């Protein structure tokens, strides 16, 4: 049986995911077979395991930090918002339907509890340490009856709980005291420590507040984590995009259209880490400007996001930029939007049965009622983009989409060949390039994580501006591993690790 520890927060976005990631790496470095777990996740930024199961991106980062492959038992329930009050429910990696918030919380959530329990048992039987993440706040009194992610899990596993507060946003002491007040006595007993996160300033000035918290609550303050700049670890919440909007004097400026249902925005992190590239997310009210490349990202609801682009005027601006020879790349839902028409005969995304695309490439998409989810390996054979040609073997990425896209013209060439899906050999053409070699699309998420391919695209943009090409100067996967170690170093130094290890080892 595995030893367990749980991180809960006084609210959303206080740093639960990041601290779980840090502890996974700390325990991995200590030699423990460690696994992350989050019973229920809500995010548009998802990932596909080797076995074709869709899970939340945070648990993928935590698994990477723990040195293991992501598996579906790490996140048995994933909610992917489709509207203001509805979400697609993904159970054990597969979609089972779209539910309103009321339907899910009052009827479905507890039916998923069996799968949650089965997942915990599997992890219990196969790992030494389980690092459990909560969601939002455990003190939401209107949701507690059907909660399957916070205190119900803590009580089920008898995991000691660290309660995290974000001091950077203010009100940390009140949020800690208020959260503990709203918990039942048996729930408060499971809180074994308080963690203050995102602290800036002189720790000496904070010490009176730490003393007050311990005296008021009777709970130990286990550590104060400093605000860590440029963490460079995948984030799953669209809140993170607020920190990704920036302009700079870098050689290459890339604009990503931040649509309301944007998904998998981490597709572009590797581009943003390049020393000569700045990625800017263009949201409502932002100016498109004059980027060197426009990217249409993935979407949880392609038809809704396409409608947004048209109504906001961004579609017209993109068309004008295309006429001015600005290159455009679409990924997944963005790939679908590039074409002439999108058909939705099964009403997968709502009441609209068909809609005109942006018309930038001669392709047609038909939505299917079965989702394609695979990790993939793919080859690139003489891909022509702008004035260059790229070939490469054994590149990696993943698919999450509900449609198929076909070419309407001989002028459109196929860009990629998928050679394996979920580790099974296949021979599937993917992606399109227009006749001018200026517009490109693909269903493959993570395509820019491949160092040689990413640098090819950047260098073509550089040469279009009269700049000299550069050698590959950034290794994405090495960079991520270094980021996990840097995070672990800071957190290990900031927490009372003897106390935490004592909690883990006394079980």
PDB file of N, CA and C in Angstrom, residues 287-367:
ATOM      1  N   UNK A 287      -5.122  44.096 -30.318  1.00  0.00           N
ATOM      2  CA  UNK A 287      -4.791  44.362 -31.715  1.00  0.00           C
ATOM      3  C   UNK A 287      -3.972  43.204 -32.278  1.00  0.00           C
ATOM      4  N   UNK A 288      -4.323  42.766 -33.484  1.00  0.00           N
ATOM      5  CA  UNK A 288      -3.556  41.704 -34.123  1.00  0.00           C
ATOM      6  C   UNK A 288      -2.156  42.200 -34.486  1.00  0.00           C
ATOM      7  N   UNK A 289      -2.054  43.449 -34.889  1.00  0.00           N
ATOM      8  CA  UNK A 289      -0.757  44.015 -35.229  1.00  0.00           C
ATOM      9  C   UNK A 289      -0.185  43.437 -36.513  1.00  0.00           C
ATOM     10  N   UNK A 290       1.132  43.353 -36.566  1.00  0.00           N
ATOM     11  CA  UNK A 290       1.814  42.867 -37.770  1.00  0.00           C
ATOM     12  C   UNK A 290       2.772  41.719 -37.422  1.00  0.00           C
ATOM     13  N   UNK A 291       2.242  40.598 -37.010  1.00  0.00           N
ATOM     14  CA  UNK A 291       3.116  39.481 -36.617  1.00  0.00           C
ATOM     15  C   UNK A 291       3.793  38.850 -37.824  1.00  0.00           C
ATOM     16  N   UNK A 292       4.858  38.121 -37.538  1.00  0.00           N
ATOM     17  CA  UNK A 292       5.543  37.369 -38.594  1.00  0.00           C
ATOM     18  C   UNK A 292       4.830  36.055 -38.896  1.00  0.00           C
ATOM     19  N   UNK A 293       4.044  35.567 -37.943  1.00  0.00           N
ATOM     20  CA  UNK A 293       3.287  34.329 -38.108  1.00  0.00           C
ATOM     21  C   UNK A 293       2.028  34.425 -37.269  1.00  0.00           C
ATOM     22  N   UNK A 294       0.908  33.971 -37.841  1.00  0.00           N
ATOM     23  CA  UNK A 294      -0.352  33.873 -37.099  1.00  0.00           C
ATOM     24  C   UNK A 294      -0.647  32.394 -36.888  1.00  0.00           C
ATOM     25  N   UNK A 295      -1.027  32.030 -35.649  1.00  0.00           N
ATOM     26  CA  UNK A 295      -1.396  30.649 -35.351  1.00  0.00           C
ATOM     27  C   UNK A 295      -2.838  30.602 -34.877  1.00  0.00           C
ATOM     28  N   UNK A 296      -3.622  29.708 -35.493  1.00  0.00           N
ATOM     29  CA  UNK A 296      -4.958  29.392 -35.022  1.00  0.00           C
ATOM     30  C   UNK A 296      -4.846  28.141 -34.166  1.00  0.00           C
ATOM     31  N   UNK A 297      -5.158  28.236 -32.863  1.00  0.00           N
ATOM     32  CA  UNK A 297      -4.906  27.117 -31.958  1.00  0.00           C
ATOM     33  C   UNK A 297      -6.036  26.093 -31.972  1.00  0.00           C
ATOM     34  N   UNK A 298      -5.868  25.058 -31.150  1.00  0.00           N
ATOM     35  CA  UNK A 298      -6.924  24.075 -30.957  1.00  0.00           C
ATOM     36  C   UNK A 298      -8.116  24.689 -30.246  1.00  0.00           C
ATOM     37  N   UNK A 299      -9.255  24.005 -30.327  1.00  0.00           N
ATOM     38  CA  UNK A 299     -10.488  24.530 -29.759  1.00  0.00           C
ATOM     39  C   UNK A 299     -11.359  23.391 -29.256  1.00  0.00           C
ATOM     40  N   UNK A 300     -12.016  23.608 -28.121  1.00  0.00           N
ATOM     41  CA  UNK A 300     -12.984  22.623 -27.640  1.00  0.00           C
ATOM     42  C   UNK A 300     -14.288  22.732 -28.405  1.00  0.00           C
ATOM     43  N   UNK A 301     -14.540  23.880 -29.025  1.00  0.00           N
ATOM     44  CA  UNK A 301     -15.740  24.059 -29.844  1.00  0.00           C
ATOM     45  C   UNK A 301     -15.355  24.903 -31.055  1.00  0.00           C
ATOM     46  N   UNK A 302     -14.969  24.211 -32.130  1.00  0.00           N
ATOM     47  CA  UNK A 302     -14.454  24.891 -33.323  1.00  0.00           C
ATOM     48  C   UNK A 302     -15.485  25.828 -33.924  1.00  0.00           C
ATOM     49  N   UNK A 303     -16.743  25.395 -33.995  1.00  0.00           N
ATOM     50  CA  UNK A 303     -17.764  26.231 -34.628  1.00  0.00           C
ATOM     51  C   UNK A 303     -18.015  27.503 -33.829  1.00  0.00           C
ATOM     52  N   UNK A 304     -18.031  27.389 -32.504  1.00  0.00           N
ATOM     53  CA  UNK A 304     -18.230  28.572 -31.670  1.00  0.00           C
ATOM     54  C   UNK A 304     -17.049  29.531 -31.794  1.00  0.00           C
ATOM     55  N   UNK A 305     -15.837  28.988 -31.800  1.00  0.00           N
ATOM     56  CA  UNK A 305     -14.660  29.853 -31.916  1.00  0.00           C
ATOM     57  C   UNK A 305     -14.552  30.483 -33.300  1.00  0.00           C
ATOM     58  N   UNK A 306     -14.944  29.740 -34.327  1.00  0.00           N
ATOM     59  CA  UNK A 306     -14.956  30.307 -35.674  1.00  0.00           C
ATOM     60  C   UNK A 306     -15.973  31.440 -35.765  1.00  0.00           C
ATOM     61  N   UNK A 307     -17.129  31.251 -35.151  1.00  0.00           N
ATOM     62  CA  UNK A 307     -18.141  32.311 -35.107  1.00  0.00           C
ATOM     63  C   UNK A 307     -17.599  33.537 -34.384  1.00  0.00           C
ATOM     64  N   UNK A 308     -16.872  33.314 -33.289  1.00  0.00           N
ATOM     65  CA  UNK A 308     -16.252  34.432 -32.556  1.00  0.00           C
ATOM     66  C   UNK A 308     -15.278  35.194 -33.445  1.00  0.00           C
ATOM     67  N   UNK A 309     -14.444  34.489 -34.212  1.00  0.00           N
ATOM     68  CA  UNK A 309     -13.472  35.162 -35.081  1.00  0.00           C
ATOM     69  C   UNK A 309     -14.179  36.042 -36.104  1.00  0.00           C
ATOM     70  N   UNK A 310     -15.288  35.547 -36.634  1.00  0.00           N
ATOM     71  CA  UNK A 310     -16.023  36.325 -37.635  1.00  0.00           C
ATOM     72  C   UNK A 310     -16.704  37.540 -37.014  1.00  0.00           C
ATOM     73  N   UNK A 311     -17.356  37.344 -35.863  1.00  0.00           N
ATOM     74  CA  UNK A 311     -18.107  38.436 -35.243  1.00  0.00           C
ATOM     75  C   UNK A 311     -17.184  39.493 -34.650  1.00  0.00           C
ATOM     76  N   UNK A 312     -15.981  39.089 -34.219  1.00  0.00           N
ATOM     77  CA  UNK A 312     -15.044  40.036 -33.617  1.00  0.00           C
ATOM     78  C   UNK A 312     -14.261  40.831 -34.651  1.00  0.00           C
ATOM     79  N   UNK A 313     -14.337  40.406 -35.921  1.00  0.00           N
ATOM     80  CA  UNK A 313     -13.568  41.057 -36.969  1.00  0.00           C
ATOM     81  C   UNK A 313     -12.185  40.474 -37.162  1.00  0.00           C
ATOM     82  N   UNK A 314     -11.791  39.527 -36.300  1.00  0.00           N
ATOM     83  CA  UNK A 314     -10.464  38.940 -36.428  1.00  0.00           C
ATOM     84  C   UNK A 314     -10.339  38.097 -37.695  1.00  0.00           C
ATOM     85  N   UNK A 315     -11.432  37.443 -38.093  1.00  0.00           N
ATOM     86  CA  UNK A 315     -11.380  36.628 -39.313  1.00  0.00           C
ATOM     87  C   UNK A 315     -11.026  37.493 -40.518  1.00  0.00           C
ATOM     88  N   UNK A 316     -11.637  38.677 -40.600  1.00  0.00           N
ATOM     89  CA  UNK A 316     -11.352  39.597 -41.706  1.00  0.00           C
ATOM     90  C   UNK A 316      -9.903  40.079 -41.639  1.00  0.00           C
ATOM     91  N   UNK A 317      -9.423  40.356 -40.424  1.00  0.00           N
ATOM     92  CA  UNK A 317      -8.036  40.800 -40.279  1.00  0.00           C
ATOM     93  C   UNK A 317      -7.056  39.710 -40.692  1.00  0.00           C
ATOM     94  N   UNK A 318      -7.360  38.466 -40.319  1.00  0.00           N
ATOM     95  CA  UNK A 318      -6.494  37.350 -40.696  1.00  0.00           C
ATOM     96  C   UNK A 318      -6.464  37.190 -42.208  1.00  0.00           C
ATOM     97  N   UNK A 319      -7.639  37.327 -42.839  1.00  0.00           N
ATOM     98  CA  UNK A 319      -7.702  37.223 -44.300  1.00  0.00           C
ATOM     99  C   UNK A 319      -6.858  38.308 -44.964  1.00  0.00           C
ATOM    100  N   UNK A 320      -6.904  39.524 -44.425  1.00  0.00           N
ATOM    101  CA  UNK A 320      -6.097  40.609 -44.975  1.00  0.00           C
ATOM    102  C   UNK A 320      -4.603  40.324 -44.811  1.00  0.00           C
ATOM    103  N   UNK A 321      -4.233  39.781 -43.661  1.00  0.00           N
ATOM    104  CA  UNK A 321      -2.827  39.439 -43.440  1.00  0.00           C
ATOM    105  C   UNK A 321      -2.381  38.338 -44.404  1.00  0.00           C
ATOM    106  N   UNK A 322      -3.274  37.389 -44.665  1.00  0.00           N
ATOM    107  CA  UNK A 322      -2.932  36.326 -45.617  1.00  0.00           C
ATOM    108  C   UNK A 322      -2.681  36.916 -47.008  1.00  0.00           C
ATOM    109  N   UNK A 323      -3.487  37.903 -47.408  1.00  0.00           N
ATOM    110  CA  UNK A 323      -3.279  38.563 -48.696  1.00  0.00           C
ATOM    111  C   UNK A 323      -1.946  39.298 -48.741  1.00  0.00           C
ATOM    112  N   UNK A 324      -1.495  39.751 -47.573  1.00  0.00           N
ATOM    113  CA  UNK A 324      -0.201  40.448 -47.488  1.00  0.00           C
ATOM    114  C   UNK A 324       0.956  39.472 -47.279  1.00  0.00           C
ATOM    115  N   UNK A 325       0.675  38.175 -47.477  1.00  0.00           N
ATOM    116  CA  UNK A 325       1.702  37.121 -47.408  1.00  0.00           C
ATOM    117  C   UNK A 325       2.202  36.838 -46.004  1.00  0.00           C
ATOM    118  N   UNK A 326       1.386  37.114 -44.991  1.00  0.00           N
ATOM    119  CA  UNK A 326       1.726  36.682 -43.639  1.00  0.00           C
ATOM    120  C   UNK A 326       1.441  35.191 -43.513  1.00  0.00           C
ATOM    121  N   UNK A 327       2.409  34.368 -43.117  1.00  0.00           N
ATOM    122  CA  UNK A 327       2.172  32.929 -42.976  1.00  0.00           C
ATOM    123  C   UNK A 327       1.184  32.643 -41.845  1.00  0.00           C
ATOM    124  N   UNK A 328       0.405  31.573 -42.016  1.00  0.00           N
ATOM    125  CA  UNK A 328      -0.607  31.188 -41.027  1.00  0.00           C
ATOM    126  C   UNK A 328      -0.533  29.677 -40.831  1.00  0.00           C
ATOM    127  N   UNK A 329      -0.567  29.245 -39.576  1.00  0.00           N
ATOM    128  CA  UNK A 329      -0.574  27.822 -39.237  1.00  0.00           C
ATOM    129  C   UNK A 329      -1.761  27.548 -38.330  1.00  0.00           C
ATOM    130  N   UNK A 330      -2.505  26.489 -38.628  1.00  0.00           N
ATOM    131  CA  UNK A 330      -3.628  26.073 -37.798  1.00  0.00           C
ATOM    132  C   UNK A 330      -3.357  24.713 -37.182  1.00  0.00           C
ATOM    133  N   UNK A 331      -3.661  24.567 -35.886  1.00  0.00           N
ATOM    134  CA  UNK A 331      -3.477  23.300 -35.184  1.00  0.00           C
ATOM    135  C   UNK A 331      -4.836  22.783 -34.738  1.00  0.00           C
ATOM    136  N   UNK A 332      -5.154  21.555 -35.107  1.00  0.00           N
ATOM    137  CA  UNK A 332      -6.377  20.858 -34.716  1.00  0.00           C
ATOM    138  C   UNK A 332      -7.616  21.677 -35.096  1.00  0.00           C
ATOM    139  N   UNK A 333      -8.325  22.276 -34.124  1.00  0.00           N
ATOM    140  CA  UNK A 333      -9.486  23.086 -34.472  1.00  0.00           C
ATOM    141  C   UNK A 333      -9.112  24.239 -35.382  1.00  0.00           C
ATOM    142  N   UNK A 334      -7.935  24.812 -35.172  1.00  0.00           N
ATOM    143  CA  UNK A 334      -7.463  25.862 -36.060  1.00  0.00           C
ATOM    144  C   UNK A 334      -7.229  25.359 -37.469  1.00  0.00           C
ATOM    145  N   UNK A 335      -6.784  24.133 -37.616  1.00  0.00           N
ATOM    146  CA  UNK A 335      -6.631  23.485 -38.916  1.00  0.00           C
ATOM    147  C   UNK A 335      -7.983  23.380 -39.617  1.00  0.00           C
ATOM    148  N   UNK A 336      -9.019  23.030 -38.855  1.00  0.00           N
ATOM    149  CA  UNK A 336     -10.363  22.933 -39.422  1.00  0.00           C
ATOM    150  C   UNK A 336     -10.869  24.296 -39.879  1.00  0.00           C
ATOM    151  N   UNK A 337     -10.590  25.332 -39.091  1.00  0.00           N
ATOM    152  CA  UNK A 337     -11.075  26.678 -39.426  1.00  0.00           C
ATOM    153  C   UNK A 337     -10.456  27.225 -40.704  1.00  0.00           C
ATOM    154  N   UNK A 338      -9.253  26.777 -41.046  1.00  0.00           N
ATOM    155  CA  UNK A 338      -8.565  27.301 -42.228  1.00  0.00           C
ATOM    156  C   UNK A 338      -9.310  27.016 -43.520  1.00  0.00           C
ATOM    157  N   UNK A 339     -10.110  25.944 -43.550  1.00  0.00           N
ATOM    158  CA  UNK A 339     -10.720  25.465 -44.783  1.00  0.00           C
ATOM    159  C   UNK A 339     -11.921  26.263 -45.241  1.00  0.00           C
ATOM    160  N   UNK A 340     -12.610  25.708 -46.246  1.00  0.00           N
ATOM    161  CA  UNK A 340     -13.745  26.405 -46.851  1.00  0.00           C
ATOM    162  C   UNK A 340     -15.066  26.132 -46.141  1.00  0.00           C
ATOM    163  N   UNK A 341     -15.262  24.896 -45.628  1.00  0.00           N
ATOM    164  CA  UNK A 341     -16.522  24.541 -44.965  1.00  0.00           C
ATOM    165  C   UNK A 341     -16.256  23.562 -43.828  1.00  0.00           C
ATOM    166  N   UNK A 342     -17.105  23.657 -42.791  1.00  0.00           N
ATOM    167  CA  UNK A 342     -17.119  22.675 -41.708  1.00  0.00           C
ATOM    168  C   UNK A 342     -18.552  22.182 -41.559  1.00  0.00           C
ATOM    169  N   UNK A 343     -18.719  20.872 -41.602  1.00  0.00           N
ATOM    170  CA  UNK A 343     -20.041  20.252 -41.459  1.00  0.00           C
ATOM    171  C   UNK A 343     -20.116  19.516 -40.126  1.00  0.00           C
ATOM    172  N   UNK A 344     -21.262  19.629 -39.453  1.00  0.00           N
ATOM    173  CA  UNK A 344     -21.466  18.955 -38.168  1.00  0.00           C
ATOM    174  C   UNK A 344     -22.802  18.214 -38.193  1.00  0.00           C
ATOM    175  N   UNK A 345     -22.893  17.123 -38.970  1.00  0.00           N
ATOM    176  CA  UNK A 345     -24.176  16.427 -39.132  1.00  0.00           C
ATOM    177  C   UNK A 345     -24.701  15.784 -37.858  1.00  0.00           C
ATOM    178  N   UNK A 346     -23.823  15.455 -36.926  1.00  0.00           N
ATOM    179  CA  UNK A 346     -24.239  14.802 -35.679  1.00  0.00           C
ATOM    180  C   UNK A 346     -24.449  15.804 -34.546  1.00  0.00           C
ATOM    181  N   UNK A 347     -24.333  17.101 -34.864  1.00  0.00           N
ATOM    182  CA  UNK A 347     -24.488  18.159 -33.850  1.00  0.00           C
ATOM    183  C   UNK A 347     -23.550  17.922 -32.670  1.00  0.00           C
ATOM    184  N   UNK A 348     -22.317  17.567 -32.977  1.00  0.00           N
ATOM    185  CA  UNK A 348     -21.303  17.335 -31.955  1.00  0.00           C
ATOM    186  C   UNK A 348     -21.030  18.610 -31.163  1.00  0.00           C
ATOM    187  N   UNK A 349     -21.081  19.772 -31.851  1.00  0.00           N
ATOM    188  CA  UNK A 349     -20.699  21.030 -31.208  1.00  0.00           C
ATOM    189  C   UNK A 349     -21.859  22.010 -31.055  1.00  0.00           C
ATOM    190  N   UNK A 350     -23.087  21.534 -31.231  1.00  0.00           N
ATOM    191  CA  UNK A 350     -24.224  22.423 -31.051  1.00  0.00           C
ATOM    192  C   UNK A 350     -25.247  22.304 -32.158  1.00  0.00           C
ATOM    193  N   UNK A 351     -26.030  23.357 -32.354  1.00  0.00           N
ATOM    194  CA  UNK A 351     -27.149  23.321 -33.299  1.00  0.00           C
ATOM    195  C   UNK A 351     -26.741  23.615 -34.738  1.00  0.00           C
ATOM    196  N   UNK A 352     -25.574  24.204 -34.932  1.00  0.00           N
ATOM    197  CA  UNK A 352     -25.142  24.574 -36.286  1.00  0.00           C
ATOM    198  C   UNK A 352     -24.736  23.319 -37.052  1.00  0.00           C
ATOM    199  N   UNK A 353     -25.323  23.128 -38.241  1.00  0.00           N
ATOM    200  CA  UNK A 353     -24.989  21.937 -39.041  1.00  0.00           C
ATOM    201  C   UNK A 353     -23.848  22.192 -40.013  1.00  0.00           C
ATOM    202  N   UNK A 354     -23.678  23.440 -40.444  1.00  0.00           N
ATOM    203  CA  UNK A 354     -22.551  23.754 -41.330  1.00  0.00           C
ATOM    204  C   UNK A 354     -22.226  25.235 -41.224  1.00  0.00           C
ATOM    205  N   UNK A 355     -20.969  25.550 -41.500  1.00  0.00           N
ATOM    206  CA  UNK A 355     -20.510  26.936 -41.414  1.00  0.00           C
ATOM    207  C   UNK A 355     -19.330  27.103 -42.364  1.00  0.00           C
ATOM    208  N   UNK A 356     -19.266  28.249 -42.992  1.00  0.00           N
ATOM    209  CA  UNK A 356     -18.131  28.537 -43.862  1.00  0.00           C
ATOM    210  C   UNK A 356     -16.880  28.765 -43.023  1.00  0.00           C
ATOM    211  N   UNK A 357     -15.788  28.185 -43.489  1.00  0.00           N
ATOM    212  CA  UNK A 357     -14.512  28.411 -42.829  1.00  0.00           C
ATOM    213  C   UNK A 357     -13.890  29.723 -43.259  1.00  0.00           C
ATOM    214  N   UNK A 358     -12.623  29.889 -42.927  1.00  0.00           N
ATOM    215  CA  UNK A 358     -11.929  31.122 -43.296  1.00  0.00           C
ATOM    216  C   UNK A 358     -11.538  31.144 -44.765  1.00  0.00           C
ATOM    217  N   UNK A 359     -11.593  29.993 -45.428  1.00  0.00           N
ATOM    218  CA  UNK A 359     -11.329  29.928 -46.867  1.00  0.00           C
ATOM    219  C   UNK A 359      -9.886  30.189 -47.247  1.00  0.00           C
ATOM    220  N   UNK A 360      -8.959  29.932 -46.333  1.00  0.00           N
ATOM    221  CA  UNK A 360      -7.550  30.190 -46.618  1.00  0.00           C
ATOM    222  C   UNK A 360      -6.861  29.001 -47.280  1.00  0.00           C
ATOM    223  N   UNK A 361      -7.480  27.843 -47.205  1.00  0.00           N
ATOM    224  CA  UNK A 361      -6.955  26.651 -47.861  1.00  0.00           C
ATOM    225  C   UNK A 361      -8.155  25.819 -48.320  1.00  0.00           C
ATOM    226  N   UNK A 362      -8.007  25.119 -49.436  1.00  0.00           N
ATOM    227  CA  UNK A 362      -9.132  24.395 -50.038  1.00  0.00           C
ATOM    228  C   UNK A 362      -9.291  23.021 -49.379  1.00  0.00           C
ATOM    229  N   UNK A 363      -9.880  23.043 -48.172  1.00  0.00           N
ATOM    230  CA  UNK A 363     -10.177  21.806 -47.453  1.00  0.00           C
ATOM    231  C   UNK A 363     -11.579  21.870 -46.867  1.00  0.00           C
ATOM    232  N   UNK A 364     -12.138  20.707 -46.569  1.00  0.00           N
ATOM    233  CA  UNK A 364     -13.468  20.597 -45.966  1.00  0.00           C
ATOM    234  C   UNK A 364     -13.391  19.650 -44.777  1.00  0.00           C
ATOM    235  N   UNK A 365     -14.033  20.033 -43.684  1.00  0.00           N
ATOM    236  CA  UNK A 365     -14.035  19.215 -42.472  1.00  0.00           C
ATOM    237  C   UNK A 365     -15.447  18.713 -42.179  1.00  0.00           C
ATOM    238  N   UNK A 366     -15.542  17.459 -41.792  1.00  0.00           N
ATOM    239  CA  UNK A 366     -16.795  16.874 -41.315  1.00  0.00           C
ATOM    240  C   UNK A 366     -16.585  16.377 -39.889  1.00  0.00           C
ATOM    241  N   UNK A 367     -17.384  16.891 -38.962  1.00  0.00           N
ATOM    242  CA  UNK A 367     -17.296  16.463 -37.575  1.00  0.00           C
ATOM    243  C   UNK A 367     -17.823  15.042 -37.424  1.00  0.00           C
TER     244      UNK A 367
END
